[in-house]
Amino acid sequence: MDAYKYIKEAIIHGKYEPGMRLGEESLAKELKLSRTPIREAIKQLESEGLVTPLKRGVSVRHFTREDIQQIYDLRTLLEGYAASQAALHRTDEDIKMMKEANDRYEEAINRYKEADLNSIKEIVNFNQQFHEAIISACKNPHIYFHLSKVVVVPLVFRSFYWYDAFELKRSLEVHKTILSAIQNQDSERARVAMTEHIYQGRDQVLAHLEEIKKIHVLKEDTHD
Amino acid sequence: MDAYKYIKEAIIHGKYEPGMRLGEESLAKELKLSRTPIREAIKQLESEGLVTPLKRGVSVRHFTREDIQQIYDLRTLLEGYAASQAALHRTDEDIKMMKEANDRYEEAINRYKEADLNSIKEIVNFNQQFHEAIISACKNPHIYFHLSKVVVVPLVFRSFYWYDAFELKRSLEVHKTILSAIQNQDSERARVAMTEHIYQGRDQVLAHLEEIKKIHVLKEDTHD
DNA sequence: AATTAACGCTTTGTATACAAAAGGTCAATG
DNA sequence: CATTGACCTTTTGTATACAAAGCGTTAATT
């Protein structure tokens, strides 16, 4: 298997936790490869900022609350712009792709049962498909290049897994607003709706982080 | 020497021209290294988009006119935002850095003699220092991370080398406008001035590209 | 003469071996 | 008892050797 993809997935899925050291030898044994391809994968991840260099080797990057704020600021900027451009440049084909992704998103949300991991994975997938359809419609591949590196970060926190039925419905409604703004070529409306949508996502992640922090504090207390 | 830096510089300075194939063996011989560190450097450059994968190996990426348009759109967005945030978050120390860089920029422009490569390099350097001071003042390292990859591209065309004395003076004036807007914490003014500044840069590069194209057409004609 | 198949050469992908640097441990000394 | 220094282990950095995959060239056949 491709070492780069494997390690990246492992980081996103939390198999390798933030701060954890990534030794070349152990990765090589785990993937049944030699150290050479492992090193190349690590170099790539390093240049994307998913791992940080140590004095020796690398460790999985730890993102602070401040990082999340800043990264989401970046994402609102880029993806808001992408939505506005999509409104200007979208073709019928683009609209079809967005509709399709969002319809499946809706179906998955309606099928959703609380705490069913599989159905959540499905939802996350179709959500991503919708956003990618928009980015693709804005006809600027360089935007996609940068956004793909920005979007990865919050996935590490898997905050989507904490969404309840109400939040999912709300997210779906905003998607529909964005979609119709793009269809109507109302670029400013598309930009604002997308920006707001992503700010809502940020609030979810930050709230999630607070929950985690509380739990940690509780654990610390029990240890005393 | 570090293979990554070396190859990157060589691409920026035009030693390796767009479309040129980068063979591992030949690079290894040139840098007096084995293929292993070369491969790692290439992987990094690939993930930054400076080289593109072939069926076998990589070649120096060729940027079209459309690429330039799109990349500059991205840059106005990011660096305009950076300027607006710098206006909000700047410290006295930040202002000092900007002033210093821009003063040196001004001195270098005043010393400027037409077609003197060394003085142009100096100018390019202080210009970069000024822009970096702003990005640093916006207190969002992630912006810097992405901008540093966006900014590299136009350098490949070395359009700055075509600036005449008038354009340099104008650029200097805009710098001063941006600087005072940031000092006065006028974030919207800073954003707009920076955006305009970068659009002017884009126009320069695109005009430069047109010149190059004309020359190519002339050459083609002489060959017949 | 054109097309295709096969062979050989070039270049990349992977593994391994060796060199060098960093970190940890234990003992000796102040 | 603490601190430092030397040695030993672990891990990374680099080189090289070998395997595999493209690519071009040539020759053979239609």
Short mmCIF file of C-alpha atoms (C1' of nucleotides) in Angstrom, two decimals:
data_model
loop_
_atom_site.label_atom_id
_atom_site.label_comp_id
_atom_site.label_asym_id
_atom_site.label_seq_id
_atom_site.Cartn_x
_atom_site.Cartn_y
_atom_site.Cartn_z
CA MET A 1 0.00 0.00 0.00
CA ASP A 2 1.03 3.59 -0.58
CA ALA A 3 2.89 4.76 2.51
CA TYR A 4 1.85 8.39 2.18
CA LYS A 5 -1.85 7.62 2.07
CA TYR A 6 -1.62 5.06 4.83
CA ILE A 7 0.15 7.34 7.29
CA LYS A 8 -2.08 10.28 6.45
CA GLU A 9 -5.22 8.21 7.01
CA ALA A 10 -3.78 6.86 10.23
CA ILE A 11 -3.21 10.38 11.49
CA ILE A 12 -6.67 11.56 10.46
CA HIS A 13 -8.36 8.54 12.00
CA GLY A 14 -6.45 9.04 15.21
CA LYS A 15 -4.47 5.83 15.07
CA TYR A 16 -1.36 7.96 15.42
CA GLU A 17 -2.21 10.54 18.03
CA PRO A 18 -0.89 14.11 18.14
CA GLY A 19 2.56 14.28 19.67
CA MET A 20 3.28 10.64 18.90
CA ARG A 21 6.71 10.05 17.47
CA LEU A 22 6.84 8.38 14.05
CA GLY A 23 9.87 6.14 13.82
CA GLU A 24 10.93 5.09 10.36
CA GLU A 25 11.81 1.55 11.34
CA SER A 26 8.53 0.84 13.10
CA LEU A 27 6.49 2.29 10.23
CA ALA A 28 8.53 0.22 7.78
CA LYS A 29 7.78 -2.93 9.73
CA GLU A 30 4.11 -2.03 10.03
CA LEU A 31 3.72 -1.40 6.29
CA LYS A 32 6.10 -4.22 5.29
CA LEU A 33 8.26 -1.83 3.32
CA SER A 34 11.82 -0.64 3.58
CA ARG A 35 12.65 2.72 5.12
CA THR A 36 13.18 4.43 1.76
CA PRO A 37 9.54 4.84 0.69
CA ILE A 38 8.59 5.62 4.29
CA ARG A 39 11.04 8.50 4.38
CA GLU A 40 9.59 9.94 1.18
CA ALA A 41 6.08 9.77 2.59
CA ILE A 42 7.21 11.50 5.77
CA LYS A 43 8.92 14.26 3.80
CA GLN A 44 5.65 14.92 1.97
CA LEU A 45 3.61 14.98 5.17
CA GLU A 46 6.17 17.32 6.65
CA SER A 47 5.85 19.76 3.77
CA GLU A 48 2.07 19.71 4.25
CA GLY A 49 2.43 20.41 7.95
CA LEU A 50 0.76 17.24 9.21
CA VAL A 51 3.90 16.16 11.04
CA THR A 52 6.49 18.39 12.65
CA PRO A 53 10.23 17.80 12.66
CA LEU A 54 11.92 16.88 15.93
CA LYS A 55 15.64 17.03 16.62
CA ARG A 56 15.53 13.51 15.29
CA GLY A 57 12.62 12.26 13.21
CA VAL A 58 9.10 13.65 13.27
CA SER A 59 6.01 13.55 15.42
CA VAL A 60 2.34 13.89 14.61
CA ARG A 61 1.52 17.56 14.75
CA HIS A 62 -0.51 18.85 17.65
CA PHE A 63 -3.03 21.54 16.74
CA THR A 64 -3.91 24.03 19.43
CA ARG A 65 -7.17 25.88 19.80
CA GLU A 66 -5.46 28.90 18.25
CA ASP A 67 -4.41 26.81 15.24
CA ILE A 68 -8.01 25.77 14.73
CA GLN A 69 -9.21 29.36 14.85
CA GLN A 70 -6.59 30.46 12.33
CA ILE A 71 -7.10 27.52 10.03
CA TYR A 72 -10.84 28.09 9.98
CA ASP A 73 -10.30 31.77 9.25
CA LEU A 74 -8.27 30.66 6.26
CA ARG A 75 -10.89 28.19 5.23
CA THR A 76 -13.76 30.70 5.35
CA LEU A 77 -11.67 33.01 3.21
CA LEU A 78 -10.78 30.39 0.61
CA GLU A 79 -14.00 28.46 0.50
CA GLY A 80 -16.13 31.59 0.61
CA TYR A 81 -14.20 32.80 -2.39
CA ALA A 82 -14.60 29.41 -4.06
CA ALA A 83 -18.37 29.61 -3.60
CA SER A 84 -18.54 33.09 -5.07
CA GLN A 85 -16.48 32.06 -8.07
CA ALA A 86 -18.53 28.90 -8.47
CA ALA A 87 -21.63 31.10 -8.74
CA LEU A 88 -19.98 32.99 -11.59
CA HIS A 89 -18.48 30.06 -13.47
CA ARG A 90 -20.69 27.07 -12.76
CA THR A 91 -21.95 24.95 -15.66
CA ASP A 92 -25.08 22.80 -15.66
CA GLU A 93 -22.82 19.83 -15.11
CA ASP A 94 -21.40 21.43 -11.96
CA ILE A 95 -24.91 22.04 -10.63
CA LYS A 96 -25.80 18.40 -11.32
CA MET A 97 -22.79 17.22 -9.29
CA MET A 98 -23.67 19.44 -6.35
CA LYS A 99 -27.31 18.38 -6.40
CA GLU A 100 -26.38 14.72 -6.54
CA ALA A 101 -23.94 14.98 -3.65
CA ASN A 102 -26.38 16.97 -1.57
CA ASP A 103 -29.31 14.64 -2.29
CA ARG A 104 -27.26 11.74 -1.05
CA TYR A 105 -26.23 13.84 1.91
CA GLU A 106 -29.92 14.39 2.68
CA GLU A 107 -30.77 10.70 2.34
CA ALA A 108 -27.91 9.75 4.61
CA ILE A 109 -29.04 12.27 7.21
CA ASN A 110 -32.59 10.91 7.08
CA ARG A 111 -31.28 7.38 7.55
CA TYR A 112 -29.14 8.58 10.44
CA LYS A 113 -29.37 6.76 13.74
CA GLU A 114 -27.66 8.27 16.75
CA ALA A 115 -24.11 7.02 17.32
CA ASP A 116 -24.00 4.75 14.27
CA LEU A 117 -20.43 5.09 13.09
CA ASN A 118 -21.09 3.79 9.60
CA SER A 119 -23.90 6.20 8.88
CA ILE A 120 -21.75 9.05 10.15
CA LYS A 121 -18.93 8.08 7.84
CA GLU A 122 -21.40 8.14 4.98
CA ILE A 123 -22.60 11.60 5.99
CA VAL A 124 -19.06 12.93 6.25
CA ASN A 125 -18.33 11.54 2.81
CA PHE A 126 -21.28 13.12 1.03
CA ASN A 127 -20.64 16.40 2.83
CA GLN A 128 -17.10 16.36 1.46
CA GLN A 129 -18.39 15.51 -2.00
CA PHE A 130 -20.67 18.53 -1.92
CA HIS A 131 -17.91 20.88 -0.89
CA GLU A 132 -15.59 19.44 -3.51
CA ALA A 133 -18.22 19.89 -6.20
CA ILE A 134 -18.31 23.59 -5.36
CA ILE A 135 -14.55 23.96 -5.32
CA SER A 136 -14.37 22.18 -8.64
CA ALA A 137 -17.05 24.50 -10.08
CA CYS A 138 -15.00 27.59 -9.26
CA LYS A 139 -12.58 26.57 -12.03
CA ASN A 140 -9.42 27.42 -10.14
CA PRO A 141 -7.39 24.28 -9.46
CA HIS A 142 -4.95 26.23 -7.30
CA ILE A 143 -7.74 26.94 -4.81
CA TYR A 144 -8.36 23.23 -4.56
CA PHE A 145 -4.68 22.57 -4.06
CA HIS A 146 -4.54 24.80 -1.00
CA LEU A 147 -7.97 24.01 0.38
CA SER A 148 -7.27 20.30 0.38
CA LYS A 149 -4.47 20.94 2.83
CA VAL A 150 -6.56 23.23 4.98
CA VAL A 151 -9.56 20.95 5.19
CA VAL A 152 -7.65 17.98 6.52
CA VAL A 153 -6.82 19.52 9.86
CA PRO A 154 -10.22 19.58 11.57
CA LEU A 155 -10.79 16.00 10.49
CA VAL A 156 -8.20 15.02 13.04
CA PHE A 157 -10.64 16.04 15.73
CA ARG A 158 -13.54 14.09 14.22
CA SER A 159 -15.93 16.72 15.49
CA PHE A 160 -18.51 15.66 12.92
CA TYR A 161 -19.04 12.57 15.00
CA TRP A 162 -20.53 14.78 17.67
CA TYR A 163 -23.17 16.38 15.48
CA ASP A 164 -26.71 15.69 16.59
CA ALA A 165 -29.75 15.37 14.34
CA PHE A 166 -30.62 19.04 14.65
CA GLU A 167 -27.20 20.26 13.62
CA LEU A 168 -27.20 17.92 10.66
CA LYS A 169 -30.55 19.25 9.48
CA ARG A 170 -29.32 22.81 9.83
CA SER A 171 -26.18 21.99 7.88
CA LEU A 172 -28.35 20.48 5.16
CA GLU A 173 -30.49 23.62 4.96
CA VAL A 174 -27.41 25.82 4.55
CA HIS A 175 -26.18 23.52 1.80
CA LYS A 176 -29.45 24.10 -0.01
CA THR A 177 -29.11 27.85 0.39
CA ILE A 178 -25.59 27.77 -1.02
CA LEU A 179 -26.62 25.53 -3.88
CA SER A 180 -29.49 27.76 -4.97
CA ALA A 181 -27.33 30.88 -4.70
CA ILE A 182 -24.77 29.25 -6.99
CA GLN A 183 -27.49 28.10 -9.36
CA ASN A 184 -28.87 31.68 -9.49
CA GLN A 185 -25.35 33.01 -10.03
CA ASP A 186 -25.73 35.15 -6.93
CA SER A 187 -22.05 35.17 -6.06
CA GLU A 188 -22.18 37.40 -3.00
CA ARG A 189 -24.97 35.38 -1.43
CA ALA A 190 -23.06 32.18 -2.14
CA ARG A 191 -19.96 33.61 -0.52
CA VAL A 192 -21.72 34.79 2.61
CA ALA A 193 -23.73 31.60 3.06
CA MET A 194 -20.62 29.48 2.66
CA THR A 195 -18.66 31.67 5.05
CA GLU A 196 -21.38 31.38 7.66
CA HIS A 197 -21.59 27.62 7.10
CA ILE A 198 -17.92 27.20 7.80
CA TYR A 199 -18.02 29.45 10.85
CA GLN A 200 -20.72 27.14 12.20
CA GLY A 201 -18.41 24.24 11.59
CA ARG A 202 -15.67 26.05 13.46
CA ASP A 203 -17.95 26.63 16.43
CA GLN A 204 -18.71 22.91 16.51
CA VAL A 205 -15.06 21.98 16.54
CA LEU A 206 -14.22 24.52 19.22
CA ALA A 207 -17.13 23.41 21.40
CA HIS A 208 -15.99 19.82 20.91
CA LEU A 209 -12.50 20.81 22.02
CA GLU A 210 -13.92 22.36 25.19
CA GLU A 211 -15.72 19.10 25.97
CA ILE A 212 -12.51 17.16 25.54
CA LYS A 213 -10.66 19.57 27.79
CA LYS A 214 -13.29 19.15 30.52
CA ILE A 215 -12.99 15.40 30.34
CA HIS A 216 -9.23 15.68 30.67
CA VAL A 217 -9.59 17.88 33.72
CA LEU A 218 -11.96 15.34 35.26
CA LYS A 219 -9.46 12.56 34.62
CA GLU A 220 -6.69 14.59 36.22
CA ASP A 221 -8.90 15.05 39.29
CA THR A 222 -9.58 11.34 39.68
CA HIS A 223 -5.88 10.61 39.58
CA ASP A 224 -5.26 12.72 42.71
CA MET B 1 24.30 21.59 0.02
CA ASP B 2 20.63 20.95 0.69
CA ALA B 3 19.15 19.37 -2.40
CA TYR B 4 15.66 20.80 -1.89
CA LYS B 5 16.86 24.40 -1.68
CA TYR B 6 19.27 23.97 -4.53
CA ILE B 7 16.72 22.57 -6.97
CA LYS B 8 14.08 25.09 -5.94
CA GLU B 9 16.48 27.99 -6.48
CA ALA B 10 17.55 26.53 -9.79
CA ILE B 11 13.94 26.41 -10.93
CA ILE B 12 13.22 29.95 -9.73
CA HIS B 13 16.36 31.34 -11.33
CA GLY B 14 15.54 29.63 -14.58
CA LYS B 15 18.50 27.29 -14.62
CA TYR B 16 16.02 24.46 -15.01
CA GLU B 17 13.45 25.69 -17.49
CA PRO B 18 9.75 24.80 -17.52
CA GLY B 19 9.12 21.46 -19.15
CA MET B 20 12.68 20.29 -18.55
CA ARG B 21 12.91 16.77 -17.26
CA LEU B 22 14.67 16.33 -13.92
CA GLY B 23 16.55 13.05 -13.88
CA GLU B 24 17.58 11.74 -10.49
CA GLU B 25 20.95 10.49 -11.65
CA SER B 26 21.99 13.73 -13.31
CA LEU B 27 20.89 15.82 -10.31
CA ALA B 28 22.78 13.46 -8.03
CA LYS B 29 25.93 13.92 -10.07
CA GLU B 30 25.47 17.69 -10.20
CA LEU B 31 25.02 17.97 -6.42
CA LYS B 32 27.56 15.27 -5.65
CA LEU B 33 25.01 13.31 -3.64
CA SER B 34 23.40 9.92 -4.01
CA ARG B 35 19.90 9.55 -5.43
CA THR B 36 18.29 9.08 -2.02
CA PRO B 37 18.34 12.71 -0.81
CA ILE B 38 17.56 13.88 -4.34
CA ARG B 39 14.41 11.79 -4.41
CA GLU B 40 13.26 13.27 -1.11
CA ALA B 41 13.78 16.78 -2.41
CA ILE B 42 11.82 15.99 -5.55
CA LYS B 43 8.96 14.53 -3.52
CA GLN B 44 8.75 17.78 -1.57
CA LEU B 45 8.80 19.93 -4.69
CA GLU B 46 6.13 17.72 -6.15
CA SER B 47 3.84 18.20 -3.18
CA GLU B 48 4.32 21.97 -3.54
CA GLY B 49 3.46 21.82 -7.20
CA LEU B 50 6.75 23.18 -8.55
CA VAL B 51 7.39 20.02 -10.52
CA THR B 52 4.81 17.74 -12.10
CA PRO B 53 4.95 13.96 -12.29
CA LEU B 54 5.55 12.31 -15.64
CA LYS B 55 4.94 8.66 -16.48
CA ARG B 56 8.48 8.31 -15.27
CA GLY B 57 10.15 10.96 -13.13
CA VAL B 58 9.18 14.63 -13.01
CA SER B 59 9.59 17.77 -15.06
CA VAL B 60 9.71 21.43 -14.11
CA ARG B 61 6.16 22.68 -14.07
CA HIS B 62 5.04 24.93 -16.85
CA PHE B 63 2.68 27.72 -15.78
CA THR B 64 0.21 28.98 -18.33
CA ARG B 65 -1.26 32.46 -18.52
CA GLU B 66 -4.38 31.04 -16.90
CA ASP B 67 -2.35 29.63 -14.02
CA ILE B 68 -0.87 33.08 -13.43
CA GLN B 69 -4.30 34.68 -13.37
CA GLN B 70 -5.61 32.11 -10.91
CA ILE B 71 -2.56 32.19 -8.69
CA TYR B 72 -2.68 35.97 -8.48
CA ASP B 73 -6.38 35.83 -7.64
CA LEU B 74 -5.41 33.57 -4.77
CA ARG B 75 -2.61 35.86 -3.73
CA THR B 76 -4.78 38.99 -3.66
CA LEU B 77 -7.24 37.12 -1.51
CA LEU B 78 -4.65 35.82 0.95
CA GLU B 79 -2.36 38.79 1.11
CA GLY B 80 -5.22 41.28 1.18
CA TYR B 81 -6.56 39.39 4.17
CA ALA B 82 -3.10 39.34 5.71
CA ALA B 83 -2.85 43.12 5.40
CA SER B 84 -6.26 43.64 7.00
CA GLN B 85 -5.37 41.35 9.88
CA ALA B 86 -1.98 43.00 10.24
CA ALA B 87 -3.78 46.33 10.70
CA LEU B 88 -5.76 44.80 13.55
CA HIS B 89 -2.99 42.89 15.29
CA ARG B 90 0.23 44.79 14.54
CA THR B 91 2.58 45.68 17.39
CA ASP B 92 5.08 48.52 17.43
CA GLU B 93 7.75 45.97 16.70
CA ASP B 94 5.89 44.87 13.54
CA ILE B 95 5.65 48.46 12.35
CA LYS B 96 9.37 48.88 12.93
CA MET B 97 10.15 45.86 10.79
CA MET B 98 7.94 47.09 7.94
CA LYS B 99 9.42 50.58 8.08
CA GLU B 100 12.94 49.23 8.06
CA ALA B 101 12.32 46.95 5.09
CA ASN B 102 10.56 49.67 3.18
CA ASP B 103 13.22 52.29 3.91
CA ARG B 104 15.84 49.96 2.50
CA TYR B 105 13.52 49.29 -0.42
CA GLU B 106 13.39 53.03 -1.04
CA GLU B 107 17.16 53.45 -0.80
CA ALA B 108 17.70 50.58 -3.20
CA ILE B 109 15.26 52.10 -5.68
CA ASN B 110 17.02 55.45 -5.47
CA ARG B 111 20.36 53.76 -6.10
CA TYR B 112 18.83 51.87 -9.02
CA LYS B 113 20.58 52.02 -12.37
CA GLU B 114 18.76 50.61 -15.38
CA ALA B 115 19.58 46.98 -16.14
CA ASP B 116 21.90 46.50 -13.17
CA LEU B 117 21.19 42.94 -12.09
CA ASN B 118 22.67 43.32 -8.63
CA SER B 119 20.63 46.36 -7.72
CA ILE B 120 17.50 44.62 -8.97
CA LYS B 121 18.20 41.61 -6.80
CA GLU B 122 18.52 43.96 -3.87
CA ILE B 123 15.20 45.58 -4.69
CA VAL B 124 13.45 42.23 -5.03
CA ASN B 125 14.88 41.21 -1.68
CA PHE B 126 13.69 44.26 0.26
CA ASN B 127 10.31 44.07 -1.43
CA GLN B 128 9.99 40.52 -0.21
CA GLN B 129 11.09 41.56 3.27
CA PHE B 130 8.35 44.19 3.39
CA HIS B 131 5.66 41.74 2.35
CA GLU B 132 6.91 39.17 4.83
CA ALA B 133 6.86 41.73 7.61
CA ILE B 134 3.15 42.28 6.92
CA ILE B 135 2.36 38.61 6.76
CA SER B 136 4.22 38.10 10.01
CA ALA B 137 2.28 40.97 11.61
CA CYS B 138 -1.06 39.33 10.85
CA LYS B 139 -0.24 36.70 13.47
CA ASN B 140 -1.52 33.73 11.52
CA PRO B 141 1.34 31.38 10.65
CA HIS B 142 -0.94 29.27 8.50
CA ILE B 143 -1.42 32.20 6.13
CA TYR B 144 2.34 32.40 5.77
CA PHE B 145 2.54 28.70 5.12
CA HIS B 146 0.21 28.92 2.13
CA LEU B 147 1.35 32.29 0.84
CA SER B 148 4.95 31.17 0.68
CA LYS B 149 3.90 28.54 -1.84
CA VAL B 150 1.79 30.98 -3.83
CA VAL B 151 4.41 33.70 -4.01
CA VAL B 152 7.09 31.50 -5.52
CA VAL B 153 5.37 30.99 -8.85
CA PRO B 154 5.63 34.44 -10.44
CA LEU B 155 9.29 34.54 -9.46
CA VAL B 156 9.88 31.95 -12.13
CA PHE B 157 9.07 34.59 -14.72
CA ARG B 158 11.41 37.18 -13.17
CA SER B 159 9.03 39.91 -14.25
CA PHE B 160 10.46 42.25 -11.62
CA TYR B 161 13.54 42.51 -13.78
CA TRP B 162 11.45 44.35 -16.33
CA TYR B 163 10.22 47.05 -13.98
CA ASP B 164 11.28 50.54 -15.01
CA ALA B 165 12.03 53.44 -12.66
CA PHE B 166 8.47 54.74 -12.81
CA GLU B 167 6.90 51.43 -11.85
CA LEU B 168 9.32 51.05 -8.98
CA LYS B 169 8.43 54.49 -7.63
CA ARG B 170 4.74 53.73 -7.90
CA SER B 171 5.24 50.42 -6.08
CA LEU B 172 7.09 52.29 -3.35
CA GLU B 173 4.23 54.77 -2.95
CA VAL B 174 1.70 51.96 -2.58
CA HIS B 175 3.92 50.35 0.04
CA LYS B 176 3.81 53.59 1.99
CA THR B 177 0.02 53.73 1.72
CA ILE B 178 -0.27 50.16 2.99
CA LEU B 179 2.17 50.83 5.80
CA SER B 180 0.34 53.89 7.09
CA ALA B 181 -3.03 52.12 6.85
CA ILE B 182 -1.65 49.30 8.99
CA GLN B 183 -0.12 51.78 11.41
CA ASN B 184 -3.49 53.57 11.71
CA GLN B 185 -5.20 50.21 12.18
CA ASP B 186 -7.38 50.93 9.18
CA SER B 187 -7.87 47.32 8.19
CA GLU B 188 -10.17 47.83 5.22
CA ARG B 189 -7.88 50.42 3.67
CA ALA B 190 -4.91 48.13 4.20
CA ARG B 191 -6.74 45.27 2.54
CA VAL B 192 -7.82 47.27 -0.49
CA ALA B 193 -4.42 48.90 -0.99
CA MET B 194 -2.67 45.56 -0.78
CA THR B 195 -5.15 43.96 -3.15
CA GLU B 196 -4.63 46.73 -5.67
CA HIS B 197 -0.86 46.48 -5.24
CA ILE B 198 -0.89 42.81 -6.10
CA TYR B 199 -3.20 43.29 -9.06
CA GLN B 200 -0.65 45.76 -10.41
CA GLY B 201 1.99 43.10 -9.97
CA ARG B 202 -0.19 40.67 -11.87
CA ASP B 203 -0.60 43.11 -14.73
CA GLN B 204 3.17 43.44 -14.93
CA VAL B 205 3.68 39.70 -15.13
CA LEU B 206 0.97 39.26 -17.74
CA ALA B 207 2.34 42.11 -19.85
CA HIS B 208 5.78 40.53 -19.53
CA LEU B 209 4.33 37.22 -20.73
CA GLU B 210 2.86 38.93 -23.78
CA GLU B 211 6.30 40.37 -24.62
CA ILE B 212 7.86 36.96 -24.37
CA LYS B 213 5.18 35.48 -26.60
CA LYS B 214 5.80 38.16 -29.26
CA ILE B 215 9.51 37.41 -29.23
CA HIS B 216 8.78 33.72 -29.67
CA VAL B 217 6.53 34.44 -32.64
CA LEU B 218 9.28 36.54 -34.20
CA LYS B 219 11.76 33.74 -33.73
CA GLU B 220 9.37 31.25 -35.33
CA ASP B 221 9.05 33.58 -38.31
CA THR B 222 12.80 33.85 -38.83
CA HIS B 223 13.11 30.09 -38.86
CA ASP B 224 10.87 29.81 -41.96
"C1'" DA C 1 7.06 0.04 -46.93
"C1'" DA C 2 4.61 -0.24 -42.75
"C1'" DT C 3 3.48 -2.32 -38.57
"C1'" DT C 4 4.52 -5.02 -34.76
"C1'" DA C 5 7.18 -7.85 -31.72
"C1'" DA C 6 11.25 -8.50 -29.19
"C1'" DC C 7 15.40 -7.19 -27.28
"C1'" DG C 8 18.33 -4.07 -24.82
"C1'" DC C 9 19.21 0.19 -22.55
"C1'" DT C 10 17.94 3.77 -19.48
"C1'" DT C 11 15.71 5.30 -15.44
"C1'" DT C 12 12.92 4.82 -11.55
"C1'" DG C 13 11.34 2.00 -7.25
"C1'" DT C 14 12.81 -0.65 -3.34
"C1'" DA C 15 15.91 -2.86 -0.17
"C1'" DT C 16 19.95 -3.07 2.44
"C1'" DA C 17 24.34 -1.78 4.25
"C1'" DC C 18 27.15 1.49 6.31
"C1'" DA C 19 28.26 6.14 8.47
"C1'" DA C 20 27.10 9.63 11.64
"C1'" DA C 21 24.60 11.81 15.13
"C1'" DA C 22 21.61 11.90 19.07
"C1'" DG C 23 20.08 10.00 23.48
"C1'" DG C 24 20.44 7.36 27.49
"C1'" DT C 25 22.90 4.98 31.14
"C1'" DC C 26 26.27 4.13 34.36
"C1'" DA C 27 30.19 5.11 36.76
"C1'" DA C 28 33.58 8.16 38.56
"C1'" DT C 29 34.69 12.37 40.78
"C1'" DG C 30 33.97 16.72 43.14
"C1'" DC D 1 24.40 13.44 46.43
"C1'" DA D 2 24.72 15.74 42.30
"C1'" DT D 3 27.05 16.53 38.10
"C1'" DT D 4 29.73 15.38 34.28
"C1'" DG D 5 31.93 12.48 31.02
"C1'" DA D 6 32.55 8.30 28.44
"C1'" DC D 7 30.53 4.54 26.27
"C1'" DC D 8 26.92 2.07 24.29
"C1'" DT D 9 22.51 1.76 21.98
"C1'" DT D 10 19.16 3.48 18.96
"C1'" DT D 11 17.77 6.01 15.05
"C1'" DT D 12 18.43 8.86 11.28
"C1'" DG D 13 21.22 10.29 6.91
"C1'" DT D 14 23.53 8.66 2.83
"C1'" DA D 15 25.24 5.47 -0.53
"C1'" DT D 16 24.89 1.52 -3.27
"C1'" DA D 17 23.05 -2.63 -5.17
"C1'" DC D 18 19.40 -4.93 -7.19
"C1'" DA D 19 14.54 -5.40 -9.23
"C1'" DA D 20 11.14 -3.75 -12.26
"C1'" DA D 21 9.08 -0.86 -15.47
"C1'" DG D 22 9.32 2.36 -19.69
"C1'" DC D 23 11.18 3.63 -23.98
"C1'" DG D 24 13.53 3.28 -28.12
"C1'" DT D 25 15.50 0.75 -31.70
"C1'" DT D 26 15.89 -2.90 -34.76
"C1'" DA D 27 14.52 -6.69 -37.26
"C1'" DA D 28 11.17 -9.66 -39.12
"C1'" DT D 29 6.89 -10.53 -41.30
"C1'" DT D 30 2.92 -9.27 -43.99
#
